[in-house]
Amino acid sequence: MAGLNDIIFQKQTGGMGRPAANEDPISGLMMSLNGKATSAVFPAFDPVTAGDVTLYLAKVSYYEQLQGTFGITPVADPAGSADYAKNAIDYHVKEFFRLSPSGTLYLAVKLTGEVTGDEVKVLQNYAGGAIRQAGIFTGGVTKLADYQTAATALEAAHKPLSI
């Protein structure tokens, strides 16, 4: 009798769902809170200094991690601007994971001022170049050319992303 081919099972992480085949579901979100919160709201985030500004960075792999690990919980009856900031962060992260449940979100929070192109580079470097698309939540649209310059520079450094 001729030998039969072996069946080999390859166990992988990912639970019941399939793990992502590539890095396409890895996204970034940069939020400028324009003075609506203080650093005390982000004790579990990684503070990274970019020039004269501190960015608060986090890698969020699932929505519940935002509340459990990072302490950002929605506030039903917001009493102050910090509560509104928490609600804004919670809403955007929840929507990201509703639309992309197997995605990974790199979150950057800036306390004051518009997000700059250099800060986009900081987020992409924090993610090890893995971010494929980034959204920017900011008070104005005066930095669009700056974002394009940053995206072009990141592409030249083999860390492309779409903003």
PDB file of C-alpha atoms in Angstrom:
ATOM      1  CA  MET A   1       0.000   0.000   0.000  1.00  0.00           C
ATOM      2  CA  ALA A   2       1.367   3.398  -0.949  1.00  0.00           C
ATOM      3  CA  GLY A   3       1.977   5.965   1.808  1.00  0.00           C
ATOM      4  CA  LEU A   4      -0.655   8.607   2.408  1.00  0.00           C
ATOM      5  CA  ASN A   5       0.042  12.309   2.581  1.00  0.00           C
ATOM      6  CA  ASP A   6       0.142  13.715   6.090  1.00  0.00           C
ATOM      7  CA  ILE A   7      -2.369  16.264   7.210  1.00  0.00           C
ATOM      8  CA  ILE A   8      -0.709  19.121   9.039  1.00  0.00           C
ATOM      9  CA  PHE A   9      -2.723  21.507  11.192  1.00  0.00           C
ATOM     10  CA  GLN A  10      -1.264  24.965  11.618  1.00  0.00           C
ATOM     11  CA  LYS A  11      -2.582  26.668  14.726  1.00  0.00           C
ATOM     12  CA  GLN A  12      -2.719  30.442  14.602  1.00  0.00           C
ATOM     13  CA  THR A  13      -3.954  33.252  16.771  1.00  0.00           C
ATOM     14  CA  GLY A  14      -7.192  34.916  15.914  1.00  0.00           C
ATOM     15  CA  GLY A  15      -9.849  32.937  17.778  1.00  0.00           C
ATOM     16  CA  MET A  16     -12.918  32.129  15.725  1.00  0.00           C
ATOM     17  CA  GLY A  17     -12.328  34.792  13.103  1.00  0.00           C
ATOM     18  CA  ARG A  18      -9.612  34.819  10.540  1.00  0.00           C
ATOM     19  CA  PRO A  19      -6.493  36.857  11.211  1.00  0.00           C
ATOM     20  CA  ALA A  20      -5.883  39.655   8.765  1.00  0.00           C
ATOM     21  CA  ALA A  21      -3.887  38.521   5.734  1.00  0.00           C
ATOM     22  CA  ASN A  22      -1.912  41.757   5.624  1.00  0.00           C
ATOM     23  CA  GLU A  23      -1.539  45.118   7.326  1.00  0.00           C
ATOM     24  CA  ASP A  24      -4.374  46.816   5.410  1.00  0.00           C
ATOM     25  CA  PRO A  25      -6.720  47.002   8.444  1.00  0.00           C
ATOM     26  CA  ILE A  26      -4.116  48.904  10.493  1.00  0.00           C
ATOM     27  CA  SER A  27      -5.230  52.507  10.794  1.00  0.00           C
ATOM     28  CA  GLY A  28      -4.309  55.666  12.638  1.00  0.00           C
ATOM     29  CA  LEU A  29      -6.427  58.390  14.183  1.00  0.00           C
ATOM     30  CA  MET A  30      -4.997  61.727  15.259  1.00  0.00           C
ATOM     31  CA  MET A  31      -7.214  63.907  17.405  1.00  0.00           C
ATOM     32  CA  SER A  32      -6.637  67.495  18.419  1.00  0.00           C
ATOM     33  CA  LEU A  33      -8.722  68.313  21.476  1.00  0.00           C
ATOM     34  CA  ASN A  34      -7.935  72.054  21.368  1.00  0.00           C
ATOM     35  CA  GLY A  35      -7.725  72.552  25.116  1.00  0.00           C
ATOM     36  CA  LYS A  36     -10.755  70.400  25.970  1.00  0.00           C
ATOM     37  CA  ALA A  37      -8.750  67.977  28.148  1.00  0.00           C
ATOM     38  CA  THR A  38      -5.553  67.741  30.160  1.00  0.00           C
ATOM     39  CA  SER A  39      -2.842  65.099  30.311  1.00  0.00           C
ATOM     40  CA  ALA A  40      -4.580  63.629  33.401  1.00  0.00           C
ATOM     41  CA  VAL A  41      -7.201  62.128  31.048  1.00  0.00           C
ATOM     42  CA  PHE A  42      -4.512  59.952  29.389  1.00  0.00           C
ATOM     43  CA  PRO A  43      -2.472  58.308  32.187  1.00  0.00           C
ATOM     44  CA  ALA A  44      -2.097  54.964  30.345  1.00  0.00           C
ATOM     45  CA  PHE A  45      -1.147  56.485  26.976  1.00  0.00           C
ATOM     46  CA  ASP A  46       2.499  56.774  25.891  1.00  0.00           C
ATOM     47  CA  PRO A  47       3.529  60.448  26.022  1.00  0.00           C
ATOM     48  CA  VAL A  48       5.846  61.264  23.126  1.00  0.00           C
ATOM     49  CA  THR A  49       7.384  64.693  22.659  1.00  0.00           C
ATOM     50  CA  ALA A  50       7.329  66.005  19.086  1.00  0.00           C
ATOM     51  CA  GLY A  51       9.085  69.358  18.942  1.00  0.00           C
ATOM     52  CA  ASP A  52       7.478  71.457  21.666  1.00  0.00           C
ATOM     53  CA  VAL A  53       4.249  69.404  21.791  1.00  0.00           C
ATOM     54  CA  THR A  54       3.450  66.192  23.639  1.00  0.00           C
ATOM     55  CA  LEU A  55       1.367  63.595  21.836  1.00  0.00           C
ATOM     56  CA  TYR A  56      -0.415  60.865  23.780  1.00  0.00           C
ATOM     57  CA  LEU A  57      -0.182  57.623  21.789  1.00  0.00           C
ATOM     58  CA  ALA A  58      -1.859  54.237  22.158  1.00  0.00           C
ATOM     59  CA  LYS A  59      -2.266  51.042  20.167  1.00  0.00           C
ATOM     60  CA  VAL A  60      -5.867  49.870  20.469  1.00  0.00           C
ATOM     61  CA  SER A  61      -6.579  46.319  19.284  1.00  0.00           C
ATOM     62  CA  TYR A  62     -10.269  46.129  20.302  1.00  0.00           C
ATOM     63  CA  TYR A  63     -12.867  48.628  21.527  1.00  0.00           C
ATOM     64  CA  GLU A  64     -13.096  47.350  25.123  1.00  0.00           C
ATOM     65  CA  GLN A  65      -9.372  47.988  25.525  1.00  0.00           C
ATOM     66  CA  LEU A  66     -10.081  51.729  25.304  1.00  0.00           C
ATOM     67  CA  GLN A  67     -12.031  51.550  28.566  1.00  0.00           C
ATOM     68  CA  GLY A  68     -10.161  48.756  30.339  1.00  0.00           C
ATOM     69  CA  THR A  69      -6.526  49.505  29.570  1.00  0.00           C
ATOM     70  CA  PHE A  70      -6.625  53.190  28.697  1.00  0.00           C
ATOM     71  CA  GLY A  71      -9.396  54.395  31.027  1.00  0.00           C
ATOM     72  CA  ILE A  72     -11.394  56.313  28.407  1.00  0.00           C
ATOM     73  CA  THR A  73     -15.058  55.726  29.215  1.00  0.00           C
ATOM     74  CA  PRO A  74     -18.027  57.549  27.717  1.00  0.00           C
ATOM     75  CA  VAL A  75     -19.837  59.978  29.999  1.00  0.00           C
ATOM     76  CA  ALA A  76     -23.647  59.903  29.780  1.00  0.00           C
ATOM     77  CA  ASP A  77     -24.150  63.436  31.104  1.00  0.00           C
ATOM     78  CA  PRO A  78     -20.971  65.365  30.261  1.00  0.00           C
ATOM     79  CA  ALA A  79     -20.277  68.030  32.845  1.00  0.00           C
ATOM     80  CA  GLY A  80     -17.159  69.618  31.400  1.00  0.00           C
ATOM     81  CA  SER A  81     -14.938  69.808  28.375  1.00  0.00           C
ATOM     82  CA  ALA A  82     -12.862  66.768  29.466  1.00  0.00           C
ATOM     83  CA  ASP A  83     -16.041  64.665  29.417  1.00  0.00           C
ATOM     84  CA  TYR A  84     -16.838  65.870  25.894  1.00  0.00           C
ATOM     85  CA  ALA A  85     -13.276  64.982  24.846  1.00  0.00           C
ATOM     86  CA  LYS A  86     -13.662  61.463  26.282  1.00  0.00           C
ATOM     87  CA  ASN A  87     -16.960  61.074  24.444  1.00  0.00           C
ATOM     88  CA  ALA A  88     -15.394  62.190  21.152  1.00  0.00           C
ATOM     89  CA  ILE A  89     -12.537  59.710  21.508  1.00  0.00           C
ATOM     90  CA  ASP A  90     -14.909  56.925  22.552  1.00  0.00           C
ATOM     91  CA  TYR A  91     -17.254  57.584  19.624  1.00  0.00           C
ATOM     92  CA  HIS A  92     -14.550  57.532  16.963  1.00  0.00           C
ATOM     93  CA  VAL A  93     -12.833  54.422  18.348  1.00  0.00           C
ATOM     94  CA  LYS A  94     -16.169  52.601  18.700  1.00  0.00           C
ATOM     95  CA  GLU A  95     -17.078  53.451  15.107  1.00  0.00           C
ATOM     96  CA  PHE A  96     -13.679  52.275  13.864  1.00  0.00           C
ATOM     97  CA  PHE A  97     -14.128  48.850  15.481  1.00  0.00           C
ATOM     98  CA  ARG A  98     -17.776  48.634  14.378  1.00  0.00           C
ATOM     99  CA  LEU A  99     -16.637  48.982  10.772  1.00  0.00           C
ATOM    100  CA  SER A 100     -13.368  47.050  11.135  1.00  0.00           C
ATOM    101  CA  PRO A 101     -13.673  44.546  14.010  1.00  0.00           C
ATOM    102  CA  SER A 102     -10.374  42.826  13.185  1.00  0.00           C
ATOM    103  CA  GLY A 103      -8.502  46.097  12.673  1.00  0.00           C
ATOM    104  CA  THR A 104      -5.870  47.766  14.809  1.00  0.00           C
ATOM    105  CA  LEU A 105      -6.038  51.465  15.607  1.00  0.00           C
ATOM    106  CA  TYR A 106      -3.090  53.641  16.551  1.00  0.00           C
ATOM    107  CA  LEU A 107      -4.522  56.606  18.408  1.00  0.00           C
ATOM    108  CA  ALA A 108      -2.719  59.926  18.894  1.00  0.00           C
ATOM    109  CA  VAL A 109      -4.180  62.708  21.013  1.00  0.00           C
ATOM    110  CA  LYS A 110      -2.893  66.271  20.948  1.00  0.00           C
ATOM    111  CA  LEU A 111      -4.154  68.629  23.622  1.00  0.00           C
ATOM    112  CA  THR A 112      -3.868  71.956  21.791  1.00  0.00           C
ATOM    113  CA  GLY A 113      -3.465  73.271  18.263  1.00  0.00           C
ATOM    114  CA  GLU A 114      -3.948  71.707  14.849  1.00  0.00           C
ATOM    115  CA  VAL A 115      -2.334  68.402  13.960  1.00  0.00           C
ATOM    116  CA  THR A 116       0.797  68.910  11.818  1.00  0.00           C
ATOM    117  CA  GLY A 117       2.486  66.762   9.211  1.00  0.00           C
ATOM    118  CA  ASP A 118       5.433  66.131  11.525  1.00  0.00           C
ATOM    119  CA  GLU A 119       3.024  64.712  14.106  1.00  0.00           C
ATOM    120  CA  VAL A 120       1.608  62.366  11.461  1.00  0.00           C
ATOM    121  CA  LYS A 121       5.180  61.131  10.954  1.00  0.00           C
ATOM    122  CA  VAL A 122       5.528  60.579  14.727  1.00  0.00           C
ATOM    123  CA  LEU A 123       2.391  58.412  14.732  1.00  0.00           C
ATOM    124  CA  GLN A 124       3.557  56.363  11.732  1.00  0.00           C
ATOM    125  CA  ASN A 125       6.982  55.847  13.322  1.00  0.00           C
ATOM    126  CA  TYR A 126       5.308  54.830  16.615  1.00  0.00           C
ATOM    127  CA  ALA A 127       3.414  52.183  14.617  1.00  0.00           C
ATOM    128  CA  GLY A 128       6.617  50.951  12.995  1.00  0.00           C
ATOM    129  CA  GLY A 129       5.389  52.055   9.568  1.00  0.00           C
ATOM    130  CA  ALA A 130       2.378  49.709   9.718  1.00  0.00           C
ATOM    131  CA  ILE A 131      -0.419  52.290   9.371  1.00  0.00           C
ATOM    132  CA  ARG A 132      -2.073  52.185   5.943  1.00  0.00           C
ATOM    133  CA  GLN A 133      -4.616  54.982   6.399  1.00  0.00           C
ATOM    134  CA  ALA A 134      -4.948  57.756   8.947  1.00  0.00           C
ATOM    135  CA  GLY A 135      -7.783  60.043   9.883  1.00  0.00           C
ATOM    136  CA  ILE A 136      -7.294  63.469  11.410  1.00  0.00           C
ATOM    137  CA  PHE A 137      -9.807  65.038  13.804  1.00  0.00           C
ATOM    138  CA  THR A 138      -8.809  68.672  14.121  1.00  0.00           C
ATOM    139  CA  GLY A 139     -10.292  72.146  14.289  1.00  0.00           C
ATOM    140  CA  GLY A 140      -9.417  73.318  10.788  1.00  0.00           C
ATOM    141  CA  VAL A 141      -8.226  72.355   7.349  1.00  0.00           C
ATOM    142  CA  THR A 142      -5.327  74.751   6.950  1.00  0.00           C
ATOM    143  CA  LYS A 143      -2.683  72.006   7.124  1.00  0.00           C
ATOM    144  CA  LEU A 144      -3.761  69.906   4.118  1.00  0.00           C
ATOM    145  CA  ALA A 145      -0.588  70.698   2.143  1.00  0.00           C
ATOM    146  CA  ASP A 146       1.454  69.847   5.253  1.00  0.00           C
ATOM    147  CA  TYR A 147      -0.275  66.445   5.468  1.00  0.00           C
ATOM    148  CA  GLN A 148       0.482  65.743   1.800  1.00  0.00           C
ATOM    149  CA  THR A 149       4.139  66.678   2.337  1.00  0.00           C
ATOM    150  CA  ALA A 150       4.294  64.287   5.306  1.00  0.00           C
ATOM    151  CA  ALA A 151       2.652  61.481   3.317  1.00  0.00           C
ATOM    152  CA  THR A 152       5.129  61.990   0.464  1.00  0.00           C
ATOM    153  CA  ALA A 153       8.086  61.933   2.875  1.00  0.00           C
ATOM    154  CA  LEU A 154       6.775  58.769   4.548  1.00  0.00           C
ATOM    155  CA  GLU A 155       6.364  57.087   1.170  1.00  0.00           C
ATOM    156  CA  ALA A 156       9.979  57.922   0.322  1.00  0.00           C
ATOM    157  CA  ALA A 157      10.966  56.323   3.665  1.00  0.00           C
ATOM    158  CA  HIS A 158       9.013  53.147   2.696  1.00  0.00           C
ATOM    159  CA  LYS A 159       6.266  53.848   5.262  1.00  0.00           C
ATOM    160  CA  PRO A 160       3.389  54.884   2.985  1.00  0.00           C
ATOM    161  CA  LEU A 161      -0.039  55.840   4.261  1.00  0.00           C
ATOM    162  CA  SER A 162      -3.144  57.561   3.012  1.00  0.00           C
ATOM    163  CA  ILE A 163      -4.473  60.535   4.975  1.00  0.00           C
TER     164      ILE A 163
END
